[in-house]
């Protein structure tokens, strides 16, 4: 009965844990790393073909995105999740495969021009389709016998449509243990979906800590009021409001707020302003939201539905699917709202909209979600004066705004409140899914608040659940620092100089046999050039 921590260990993304019990190998999540990664992620210690099940907390790519890779490498077991998670994965994994294929195609075009070897996509559409066929959905709160000696249940985590904490009961002979995987705990102030459901008992808890060091604030956020102010101010300047937004979850929340703003005529000078959802994935996800009303919507959203009001649509809403439609948005001079993925600005159509709007003093870039370290979104929030997009340096003149409190994650108080629901004793809490120092700090907070032992493992960390013994803290191997852009530019410039020198040598060799008079001229010119750039001679002149 052993638990090994693979991903999201002292890091925010790439959630993946291996549970070995009852003769089975079970992954809880298999997510893709996004943004900056500080530590080397260790390999899953069993081959993909030997993994029997994946228990999936929710559909976000940092929890599900490497499942198609696992399938490509031999996994053929069942992927157990909630119905809404299965619905979302059916579009999100295919979208991720499309991104992998498109990026590989782009890199290979460059490789052909430079004579470099081709790259393969991490996985392809066929792998995503194969993974989708393995999804086995269950309802919330339905207790499922996974295999002899093991039962699981999904409880609503309130983070995303279909998101869940997973309760796992294990019986091996006379020994019984219960492990709860928190997944991502939702923010209570989120619109549309229900808040997190309480779990009341566990021997061990694997706990996320994304916001384990910060609060969303004591007051209930006035999202509609803040959005209204941003819209009025930006439209008065004649600019656009560009919102980098996760296609699934955050986009639907923003639509919910804008519907209310339009309904109450809070932007009176521009009552007919248009809102573009420029993401095919977001459009499909919105349809899935509307198909899971009964099981996932909260009371306020359900009340609107009962009155015949669609909480996610309104006059002026435009959904763009094709690339031609997307490009046309930025040629429309009217002030507008542009919602586009990805939420951290690392890929997708949002980068095109940033290229067209970041340099404009009249536009506003409005962030509405967490921005991981190392992402373009984080750089903009941290005050970058310019950024590089599509090989071009773009000056940041637009107003950069961030609406605090709009988060799918509970803050530190919400995390502690969720833990308060457990009936003591809890044998240990394992803290994952947080920035490097945050995981350790939150583990200390758990111990100080509840008296429970708490431990933040590194990748490869392992615990014996039968005895509670920590077999390994994991590997604290830091990734080699990526080359900084300025260093890369200097190296590239030097390589060009070397190429020019080789070209000159080639010309010299080809002029063998030239008349002595002409060779003397060439010699003099080369010596003059050498003297000009000789660092030893240059230094002696300066001194």
Coordinates of C-alpha atoms in Angstrom, one line a residue:
X1 CA 0.0 0.0 0.0
X2 CA 2.2 2.8 -1.3
X3 CA 1.7 6.3 -2.7
X4 CA 4.3 8.0 -5.0
X5 CA 4.2 11.7 -5.9
X6 CA 5.2 12.3 -9.5
X7 CA 3.9 15.7 -10.6
X8 CA 2.8 19.0 -9.1
X9 CA 5.3 18.4 -6.3
X10 CA 6.7 21.8 -5.1
X11 CA 5.2 23.0 -8.4
X12 CA 1.7 24.2 -9.4
X13 CA 1.0 22.1 -12.5
X14 CA 1.4 18.6 -13.9
X15 CA -0.6 16.8 -11.2
X16 CA 0.2 13.1 -11.1
X17 CA 0.3 10.6 -8.2
X18 CA 0.7 6.8 -8.3
X19 CA -1.2 4.6 -5.8
X20 CA -0.2 1.0 -5.5
X21 CA -2.6 -1.1 -3.5
X22 CA -4.7 -4.3 -3.8
X23 CA -2.3 -5.5 -6.5
X24 CA -3.2 -2.6 -8.8
X25 CA -1.3 0.4 -10.1
X26 CA -3.6 3.5 -10.1
X27 CA -2.7 7.0 -11.3
X28 CA -4.6 9.9 -9.7
X29 CA -4.4 12.5 -12.6
X30 CA -1.9 12.6 -15.3
X31 CA -1.4 16.3 -16.1
X32 CA 0.8 18.3 -18.3
X33 CA 3.3 20.7 -16.9
X34 CA 2.7 24.4 -17.8
X35 CA 4.7 27.5 -17.3
X36 CA 7.9 27.5 -15.4
X37 CA 9.0 24.2 -13.8
X38 CA 11.7 24.4 -11.1
X39 CA 12.3 20.7 -10.4
X40 CA 13.0 17.7 -12.6
X41 CA 9.9 15.6 -12.8
X42 CA 10.7 11.9 -12.1
X43 CA 9.4 9.1 -14.3
X44 CA 6.3 7.1 -13.3
X45 CA 8.0 4.0 -11.8
X46 CA 5.8 1.5 -13.7
X47 CA 5.3 1.2 -17.4
X48 CA 2.1 2.6 -19.0
X49 CA 0.9 -0.8 -19.9
X50 CA 1.0 -1.9 -16.3
X51 CA -1.2 0.9 -15.1
X52 CA -4.7 -0.4 -14.4
X53 CA -6.7 2.7 -13.8
X54 CA -6.6 6.5 -13.9
X55 CA -8.8 8.4 -11.4
X56 CA -9.2 11.9 -12.8
X57 CA -10.1 14.8 -10.5
X58 CA -11.1 17.1 -13.4
X59 CA -10.6 18.0 -17.0
X60 CA -8.0 20.9 -16.8
X61 CA -5.0 20.0 -18.9
X62 CA -2.6 20.3 -16.0
X63 CA -4.5 17.3 -14.6
X64 CA -5.4 15.4 -17.7
X65 CA -3.1 16.6 -20.5
X66 CA -0.6 13.7 -20.6
X67 CA -3.2 10.9 -20.7
X68 CA -3.0 10.7 -24.5
X69 CA 0.8 10.3 -24.2
X70 CA 0.2 7.5 -21.7
X71 CA -2.2 5.8 -24.1
X72 CA 0.4 6.3 -26.9
X73 CA 2.9 4.5 -24.8
X74 CA 0.7 1.5 -23.9
X75 CA -1.9 2.4 -21.3
X76 CA -5.3 0.7 -22.0
X77 CA -7.0 0.7 -18.6
X78 CA -10.1 2.6 -17.6
X79 CA -10.2 6.4 -16.9
X80 CA -12.7 6.9 -14.1
X81 CA -14.2 10.4 -13.6
X82 CA -17.5 12.3 -13.3
X83 CA -19.8 12.6 -16.3
X84 CA -19.1 16.3 -16.8
X85 CA -15.4 15.7 -16.7
X86 CA -15.7 13.0 -19.4
X87 CA -17.7 15.5 -21.5
X88 CA -15.1 18.2 -21.1
X89 CA -12.2 15.8 -21.7
X90 CA -13.8 14.7 -25.0
X91 CA -13.1 18.2 -26.3
X92 CA -10.1 19.3 -24.3
X93 CA -7.8 16.3 -25.0
X94 CA -8.6 16.7 -28.7
X95 CA -7.8 20.4 -28.5
X96 CA -4.5 19.6 -26.8
X97 CA -3.6 17.1 -29.5
X98 CA -4.3 19.7 -32.1
X99 CA -2.0 22.1 -30.3
X100 CA 0.8 19.4 -30.2
X101 CA 0.4 18.7 -33.9
X102 CA 0.3 22.3 -34.9
X103 CA 3.4 23.2 -32.9
X104 CA 5.3 20.3 -34.3
X105 CA 4.3 21.3 -37.8
X106 CA 5.5 24.9 -37.2
X107 CA 8.8 23.7 -35.7
X108 CA 9.4 21.3 -38.6
X109 CA 8.9 24.1 -41.1
X110 CA 11.7 26.0 -39.4
X111 CA 13.8 22.9 -39.1
X112 CA 13.5 22.2 -42.9
X113 CA 14.8 25.8 -43.6
X114 CA 17.7 25.5 -41.2
X115 CA 18.6 21.8 -42.0
X116 CA 17.8 20.6 -38.5
X117 CA 16.2 17.3 -37.7
X118 CA 12.4 17.1 -37.5
X119 CA 10.5 16.9 -34.2
X120 CA 7.5 14.7 -33.4
X121 CA 4.4 15.9 -31.5
X122 CA 4.1 14.8 -28.0
X123 CA 1.0 12.9 -29.1
X124 CA -1.5 13.1 -32.0
X125 CA -5.2 13.3 -32.5
X126 CA -5.5 9.4 -32.8
X127 CA -4.0 9.2 -29.3
X128 CA -6.5 11.7 -27.9
X129 CA -9.3 9.8 -29.5
X130 CA -8.1 6.5 -28.1
X131 CA -7.9 8.1 -24.6
X132 CA -11.5 9.4 -24.9
X133 CA -12.7 5.9 -25.6
X134 CA -11.3 4.8 -22.2
X135 CA -13.3 7.4 -20.2
X136 CA -15.8 5.7 -17.8
X137 CA -18.1 8.3 -16.2
X138 CA -19.9 8.1 -12.8
X139 CA -22.3 10.4 -11.0
X140 CA -21.2 12.5 -8.0
X141 CA -21.5 10.7 -4.6
X142 CA -21.9 7.3 -6.3
X143 CA -19.7 4.7 -4.5
X144 CA -17.9 2.5 -7.0
X145 CA -16.1 -0.8 -6.5
X146 CA -12.9 -0.3 -8.5
X147 CA -11.5 -3.8 -7.8
X148 CA -11.6 -6.2 -4.9
X149 CA -10.5 -4.3 -1.8
X150 CA -10.9 -0.8 -3.3
X151 CA -13.8 1.6 -3.5
X152 CA -13.9 5.2 -4.8
X153 CA -16.3 8.1 -4.7
X154 CA -16.3 11.5 -6.4
X155 CA -17.5 14.5 -4.4
X156 CA -18.0 18.0 -5.9
X157 CA -14.9 20.1 -5.5
X158 CA -16.5 23.3 -6.8
X159 CA -13.5 24.2 -9.0
X160 CA -14.7 23.4 -12.5
X161 CA -17.7 21.8 -14.1
X162 CA -17.4 18.1 -13.1
X163 CA -14.4 18.7 -10.8
X164 CA -14.1 16.4 -7.8
X165 CA -12.2 15.4 -4.7
X166 CA -11.7 11.6 -4.8
X167 CA -12.3 9.4 -1.7
X168 CA -10.5 6.0 -1.9
X169 CA -11.1 3.2 0.5
X170 CA -8.5 0.4 0.6
X171 CA -8.8 -3.0 2.3
X172 CA -5.8 -5.3 2.3
X173 CA -6.5 -8.2 4.7
X174 CA -7.1 -6.8 8.1
X175 CA -5.7 -3.4 7.2
X176 CA -8.1 -0.6 6.1
X177 CA -7.1 2.9 5.0
X178 CA -8.9 5.8 3.5
X179 CA -7.1 8.4 1.3
X180 CA -8.7 11.6 0.0
X181 CA -7.3 13.4 -3.0
X182 CA -8.5 17.0 -2.9
X183 CA -8.0 17.7 -6.6
X184 CA -8.4 21.5 -6.9
X185 CA -10.7 23.0 -4.2
X186 CA -13.0 25.6 -5.6
X187 CA -13.6 29.2 -4.6
X188 CA -16.9 29.7 -2.8
X189 CA -17.7 33.0 -4.6
X190 CA -17.7 31.4 -8.1
X191 CA -20.8 31.8 -10.2
X192 CA -22.7 29.1 -12.1
X193 CA -21.4 25.9 -10.5
X194 CA -21.9 24.6 -6.9
X195 CA -19.4 25.3 -4.2
X196 CA -17.1 22.6 -2.8
X197 CA -18.8 19.7 -1.0
X198 CA -17.4 18.7 2.3
X199 CA -15.6 15.4 2.9
X200 CA -15.7 14.3 6.5
X201 CA -13.2 11.5 7.1
X202 CA -9.7 10.3 5.9
X203 CA -6.6 8.7 7.2
X204 CA -4.5 10.5 4.6
X205 CA -5.2 13.7 2.6
X206 CA -3.4 14.7 -0.5
X207 CA -4.0 18.4 -0.5
X208 CA -3.6 21.2 -3.1
X209 CA -2.0 24.5 -2.1
X210 CA -2.2 26.8 -5.1
X211 CA -3.4 29.8 -3.0
X212 CA -1.9 28.4 0.2
X213 CA -0.1 31.7 1.0
X214 CA -2.7 34.3 0.0
X215 CA -6.3 35.5 0.5
X216 CA -8.8 36.6 -2.0
X217 CA -9.9 39.3 0.5
X218 CA -12.4 39.5 3.3
X219 CA -15.1 41.2 1.4
X220 CA -17.3 39.4 -1.2
X221 CA -15.8 40.6 -4.5
X222 CA -17.9 42.9 -6.6
X223 CA -17.0 41.3 -10.0
X224 CA -19.8 43.0 -11.9
X225 CA -18.8 46.4 -10.5
X226 CA -15.2 46.0 -11.4
X227 CA -15.9 44.8 -14.9
X228 CA -18.4 47.6 -15.4
X229 CA -15.7 50.2 -14.4
X230 CA -13.1 48.7 -16.8
X231 CA -15.6 48.5 -19.7
X232 CA -16.8 52.1 -19.3
X233 CA -13.2 53.5 -18.9
X234 CA -11.8 51.5 -21.8
X235 CA -14.7 52.2 -24.2
X236 CA -14.5 55.9 -23.4
X237 CA -10.9 55.8 -24.6
X238 CA -12.0 54.0 -27.8
X239 CA -10.1 50.8 -26.9
X240 CA -10.7 47.1 -26.6
X241 CA -11.0 45.1 -23.4
X242 CA -8.9 41.9 -24.1
X243 CA -9.4 39.1 -21.5
X244 CA -7.0 36.2 -21.6
X245 CA -9.3 33.4 -20.3
X246 CA -9.3 29.7 -19.9
X247 CA -11.7 28.3 -22.4
X248 CA -13.3 26.0 -19.9
X249 CA -14.7 27.5 -16.7
X250 CA -13.4 31.1 -16.6
X251 CA -14.8 32.1 -20.0
X252 CA -18.3 30.9 -18.9
X253 CA -18.0 32.9 -15.7
X254 CA -17.1 36.1 -17.6
X255 CA -20.1 35.6 -19.9
X256 CA -22.3 35.2 -16.8
X257 CA -21.1 38.6 -15.5
X258 CA -21.4 40.4 -18.8
X259 CA -25.0 39.1 -19.2
X260 CA -25.8 40.8 -15.9
X261 CA -24.0 44.0 -17.0
X262 CA -25.9 44.2 -20.2
X263 CA -29.2 43.3 -18.6
X264 CA -28.9 46.1 -16.1
X265 CA -27.6 48.6 -18.7
X266 CA -24.4 49.3 -16.7
X267 CA -22.5 50.6 -19.8
X268 CA -25.1 53.2 -20.9
X269 CA -22.9 55.0 -23.5
X270 CA -22.2 51.7 -25.3
X271 CA -25.3 49.5 -24.6
X272 CA -24.8 47.4 -27.7
X273 CA -21.1 46.6 -27.3
X274 CA -20.0 43.3 -28.8
X275 CA -18.4 40.5 -27.0
X276 CA -16.3 38.0 -29.0
X277 CA -15.6 34.5 -27.7
X278 CA -12.6 33.7 -29.9
X279 CA -12.0 30.1 -29.1
X280 CA -13.6 27.1 -30.7
X281 CA -12.9 25.2 -27.5
X282 CA -14.7 27.8 -25.4
X283 CA -17.7 27.6 -27.6
X284 CA -17.9 23.8 -27.3
X285 CA -17.3 24.0 -23.6
X286 CA -20.2 26.5 -23.2
X287 CA -22.5 23.9 -24.9
X288 CA -21.3 21.3 -22.4
X289 CA -22.0 23.6 -19.5
X290 CA -25.6 23.9 -20.7
X291 CA -25.9 20.1 -20.9
X292 CA -24.9 19.6 -17.3
X293 CA -27.3 22.1 -15.6
X294 CA -29.0 19.7 -13.2
X295 CA -25.9 18.1 -11.7
X296 CA -23.6 21.1 -11.6
X297 CA -25.3 24.5 -11.6
X298 CA -25.8 26.4 -8.3
X299 CA -29.1 27.7 -7.0
X300 CA -28.8 31.2 -8.6
X301 CA -27.9 29.8 -12.0
X302 CA -30.7 27.2 -11.8
X303 CA -33.2 29.9 -10.9
X304 CA -32.3 31.8 -14.1
X305 CA -32.8 28.6 -16.1
X306 CA -36.2 28.0 -14.5
X307 CA -37.2 31.5 -15.6
X308 CA -36.2 30.7 -19.2
X309 CA -33.0 32.8 -19.1
X310 CA -29.8 31.3 -20.5
X311 CA -27.2 32.6 -18.0
X312 CA -24.4 32.3 -20.6
X313 CA -25.8 34.3 -23.5
X314 CA -26.9 37.8 -24.4
X315 CA -27.4 40.3 -27.3
X316 CA -24.1 41.2 -28.9
X317 CA -22.4 37.8 -28.1
X318 CA -20.4 36.6 -31.1
X319 CA -18.6 33.3 -31.3
X320 CA -15.7 32.9 -33.8
X321 CA -14.6 29.5 -35.0
X322 CA -12.5 29.9 -38.1
X323 CA -9.1 31.6 -38.2
X324 CA -10.5 34.1 -40.8
X325 CA -13.2 35.1 -38.3
X326 CA -10.6 35.5 -35.6
X327 CA -8.3 37.7 -37.7
X328 CA -11.3 40.0 -38.7
X329 CA -11.9 40.9 -35.0
X330 CA -8.8 43.2 -34.9
X331 CA -9.8 45.0 -38.1
X332 CA -13.1 46.1 -36.5
X333 CA -12.5 49.7 -35.1
X334 CA -15.4 49.6 -32.7
X335 CA -14.6 49.2 -28.9
X336 CA -15.3 45.6 -27.9
X337 CA -14.6 42.8 -25.5
X338 CA -12.4 39.9 -26.7
X339 CA -12.3 36.7 -24.7
X340 CA -9.7 34.3 -25.9
X341 CA -7.6 31.4 -24.7
X342 CA -5.2 30.5 -23.3
X343 CA -5.7 32.0 -19.9
X344 CA -1.9 32.4 -19.2
X345 CA -1.2 33.7 -22.7
X346 CA 1.2 30.7 -23.5
X347 CA -0.6 29.6 -26.7
X348 CA -3.6 30.0 -28.8
X349 CA -5.4 33.0 -30.4
X350 CA -4.9 35.3 -27.4
X351 CA -1.3 35.9 -28.4
X352 CA -2.6 37.4 -31.7
X353 CA -5.0 39.7 -29.9
X354 CA -2.2 40.8 -27.5
X355 CA 0.0 41.6 -30.5
X356 CA -2.7 43.9 -31.9
X357 CA -3.7 45.5 -28.5
X358 CA -0.7 45.6 -26.2
X359 CA 0.9 48.6 -27.9
X360 CA -2.4 50.6 -27.8
X361 CA -2.7 53.1 -25.0
X362 CA -6.5 53.0 -25.3
X363 CA -6.9 49.2 -24.7
X364 CA -7.0 47.2 -21.5
X365 CA -5.7 43.7 -20.9
X366 CA -7.8 42.3 -18.1
X367 CA -6.5 39.2 -16.3
X368 CA -9.1 37.1 -14.5
X369 CA -7.2 34.1 -13.2
X370 CA -4.0 32.7 -11.8
X371 CA -0.8 33.3 -13.8
X372 CA 1.9 30.8 -13.2
X373 CA 5.5 31.9 -12.8
X374 CA 7.3 32.0 -16.1
X375 CA 4.2 32.5 -18.3
X376 CA 3.6 35.5 -20.5
X377 CA 0.6 36.4 -18.4
X378 CA 2.7 36.6 -15.3
X379 CA 5.3 38.8 -17.0
X380 CA 2.6 41.3 -18.0
X381 CA 1.1 41.4 -14.5
X382 CA 4.6 41.9 -13.1
X383 CA 5.1 45.0 -15.2
X384 CA 7.0 43.9 -18.4
X385 CA 7.7 47.0 -20.6
X386 CA 7.8 44.9 -23.7
X387 CA 7.2 41.3 -24.7
X388 CA 8.1 39.1 -27.7
X389 CA 5.3 37.8 -29.8
X390 CA 5.7 35.9 -33.1
X391 CA 9.4 37.0 -33.4
X392 CA 8.5 40.7 -32.9
X393 CA 9.2 42.9 -29.9
X394 CA 5.9 44.5 -28.8
X395 CA 5.8 47.5 -26.5
X396 CA 3.4 47.3 -23.6
X397 CA 1.3 50.5 -23.6
X398 CA -2.1 49.1 -22.8
X399 CA -3.5 49.3 -19.3
X400 CA -2.9 46.0 -17.4
X401 CA -5.6 45.1 -15.0
X402 CA -6.2 42.1 -12.8
X403 CA -9.5 41.5 -11.0
X404 CA -8.6 40.0 -7.7
X405 CA -10.7 37.2 -6.3
X406 CA -11.8 35.8 -9.7
X407 CA -10.3 32.4 -9.2
X408 CA -11.4 28.8 -9.5
X409 CA -9.2 28.0 -6.5
X410 CA -10.0 28.5 -2.9
X411 CA -7.7 30.9 -1.1
X412 CA -5.8 29.9 2.0
X413 CA -8.9 30.5 4.2
X414 CA -11.0 28.3 1.9
X415 CA -8.4 25.5 2.0
X416 CA -8.2 25.6 5.8
X417 CA -12.0 25.6 6.0
X418 CA -12.2 22.5 3.7
X419 CA -9.7 20.7 6.1
X420 CA -11.8 21.8 9.1
X421 CA -14.6 19.5 7.8
X422 CA -12.6 16.4 8.5
X423 CA -13.3 14.5 11.7
X424 CA -10.0 13.9 13.6
X425 CA -7.8 12.0 13.7
X426 CA -6.1 12.4 10.3
X427 CA -2.8 10.6 10.2
X428 CA -1.0 12.9 7.7
X429 CA -1.6 15.6 5.1
X430 CA 0.5 15.6 1.9
X431 CA 0.7 19.0 0.4
X432 CA 1.1 19.3 -3.4
X433 CA 0.1 21.6 -6.3
X434 CA 1.7 24.8 -5.1
X435 CA 4.7 27.0 -5.8
X436 CA 7.9 25.9 -4.3
X437 CA 8.0 27.6 -0.9
X438 CA 4.2 27.8 -0.7
X439 CA 3.9 24.0 -0.3
X440 CA 6.2 24.0 2.7
X441 CA 4.6 27.0 4.3
X442 CA 1.1 25.6 3.9
X443 CA 2.3 22.2 5.4
X444 CA 3.5 24.1 8.5
X445 CA 0.2 26.0 8.6
X446 CA -1.7 22.7 8.6
X447 CA 0.3 21.4 11.5
X448 CA 0.0 24.6 13.5
X449 CA -3.8 24.8 12.9
X450 CA -4.8 21.1 13.3
X451 CA -1.8 19.3 14.9
X452 CA -1.8 16.9 11.9
X453 CA 1.7 15.9 10.6
X454 CA 2.0 17.5 7.1
X455 CA 4.7 17.0 4.5
X456 CA 5.3 18.6 1.1
X457 CA 7.0 15.9 -1.1
X458 CA 9.3 16.5 -4.1
X459 CA 8.8 14.5 -7.3
X460 CA 9.6 10.9 -6.6
X461 CA 8.6 11.2 -2.9
X462 CA 7.0 8.0 -1.6
X463 CA 5.1 7.0 1.5
X464 CA 4.1 3.6 2.9
X465 CA 0.4 4.0 3.7
X466 CA 0.2 0.9 5.8
X467 CA 2.7 2.3 8.3
X468 CA 2.7 6.0 7.6
X469 CA 6.5 5.8 7.0
X470 CA 7.9 8.3 4.5
X471 CA 10.1 6.2 2.3
X472 CA 11.5 9.1 0.3
X473 CA 11.1 12.9 0.3
X474 CA 11.7 12.9 -3.4
X475 CA 14.4 14.3 -5.6
X476 CA 15.3 18.0 -5.1
X477 CA 16.9 18.2 -8.5
X478 CA 16.5 21.6 -10.1
X479 CA 16.1 22.0 -13.8
X480 CA 18.9 23.6 -15.6
X481 CA 18.2 27.3 -16.1
X482 CA 16.9 28.1 -19.5
X483 CA 19.0 30.4 -21.6
X484 CA 17.8 34.0 -21.2
X485 CA 16.7 35.8 -24.4
X486 CA 19.6 38.3 -24.2
X487 CA 22.1 35.4 -23.9
X488 CA 20.5 33.7 -26.8
X489 CA 20.6 36.8 -29.0
X490 CA 24.3 37.3 -28.1
X491 CA 25.1 33.7 -29.0
X492 CA 23.2 34.0 -32.2
X493 CA 25.0 37.2 -33.2
X494 CA 28.4 35.5 -32.4
X495 CA 27.5 32.5 -34.6
X496 CA 26.7 34.9 -37.4
X497 CA 30.2 36.5 -37.0
X498 CA 31.8 33.0 -37.1
X499 CA 29.9 32.2 -40.3
X500 CA 31.1 35.5 -41.8
X501 CA 34.7 34.6 -40.9
X502 CA 34.4 31.2 -42.5
X503 CA 33.0 32.9 -45.6
X504 CA 36.1 35.2 -45.7
X505 CA 38.4 32.2 -45.3
X506 CA 36.6 30.5 -48.2
X507 CA 37.1 33.6 -50.4
X508 CA 40.9 33.7 -49.5
X509 CA 41.2 30.0 -50.5
X510 CA 39.4 30.6 -53.8
X511 CA 41.8 33.5 -54.6
X512 CA 44.9 31.3 -54.5
X513 CA 47.0 32.1 -57.6
X514 CA 45.9 35.8 -57.7
X515 CA 48.6 38.3 -58.7
X516 CA 51.0 39.2 -55.8
X517 CA 49.9 42.9 -56.0
X518 CA 46.2 41.9 -55.5
X519 CA 47.1 39.5 -52.7
X520 CA 49.0 42.2 -50.9
X521 CA 45.9 44.5 -51.0
X522 CA 43.8 41.7 -49.6
X523 CA 46.4 41.0 -46.9
X524 CA 46.4 44.7 -45.9
X525 CA 42.7 44.9 -45.7
X526 CA 42.4 41.7 -43.6
X527 CA 45.1 42.9 -41.3
X528 CA 43.4 46.3 -40.9
X529 CA 40.1 44.5 -40.0
X530 CA 41.9 42.2 -37.6
X531 CA 43.7 45.1 -35.9
X532 CA 40.4 47.0 -35.6
X533 CA 38.7 44.1 -33.7
X534 CA 41.6 42.5 -31.9
X535 CA 40.5 42.7 -28.2
X536 CA 44.1 42.8 -26.9
X537 CA 45.0 45.8 -29.0
X538 CA 41.7 47.5 -28.2
X539 CA 42.3 47.0 -24.4
X540 CA 45.9 48.4 -24.6
X541 CA 44.6 51.5 -26.4
X542 CA 42.0 52.1 -23.7
X543 CA 44.5 51.8 -20.9

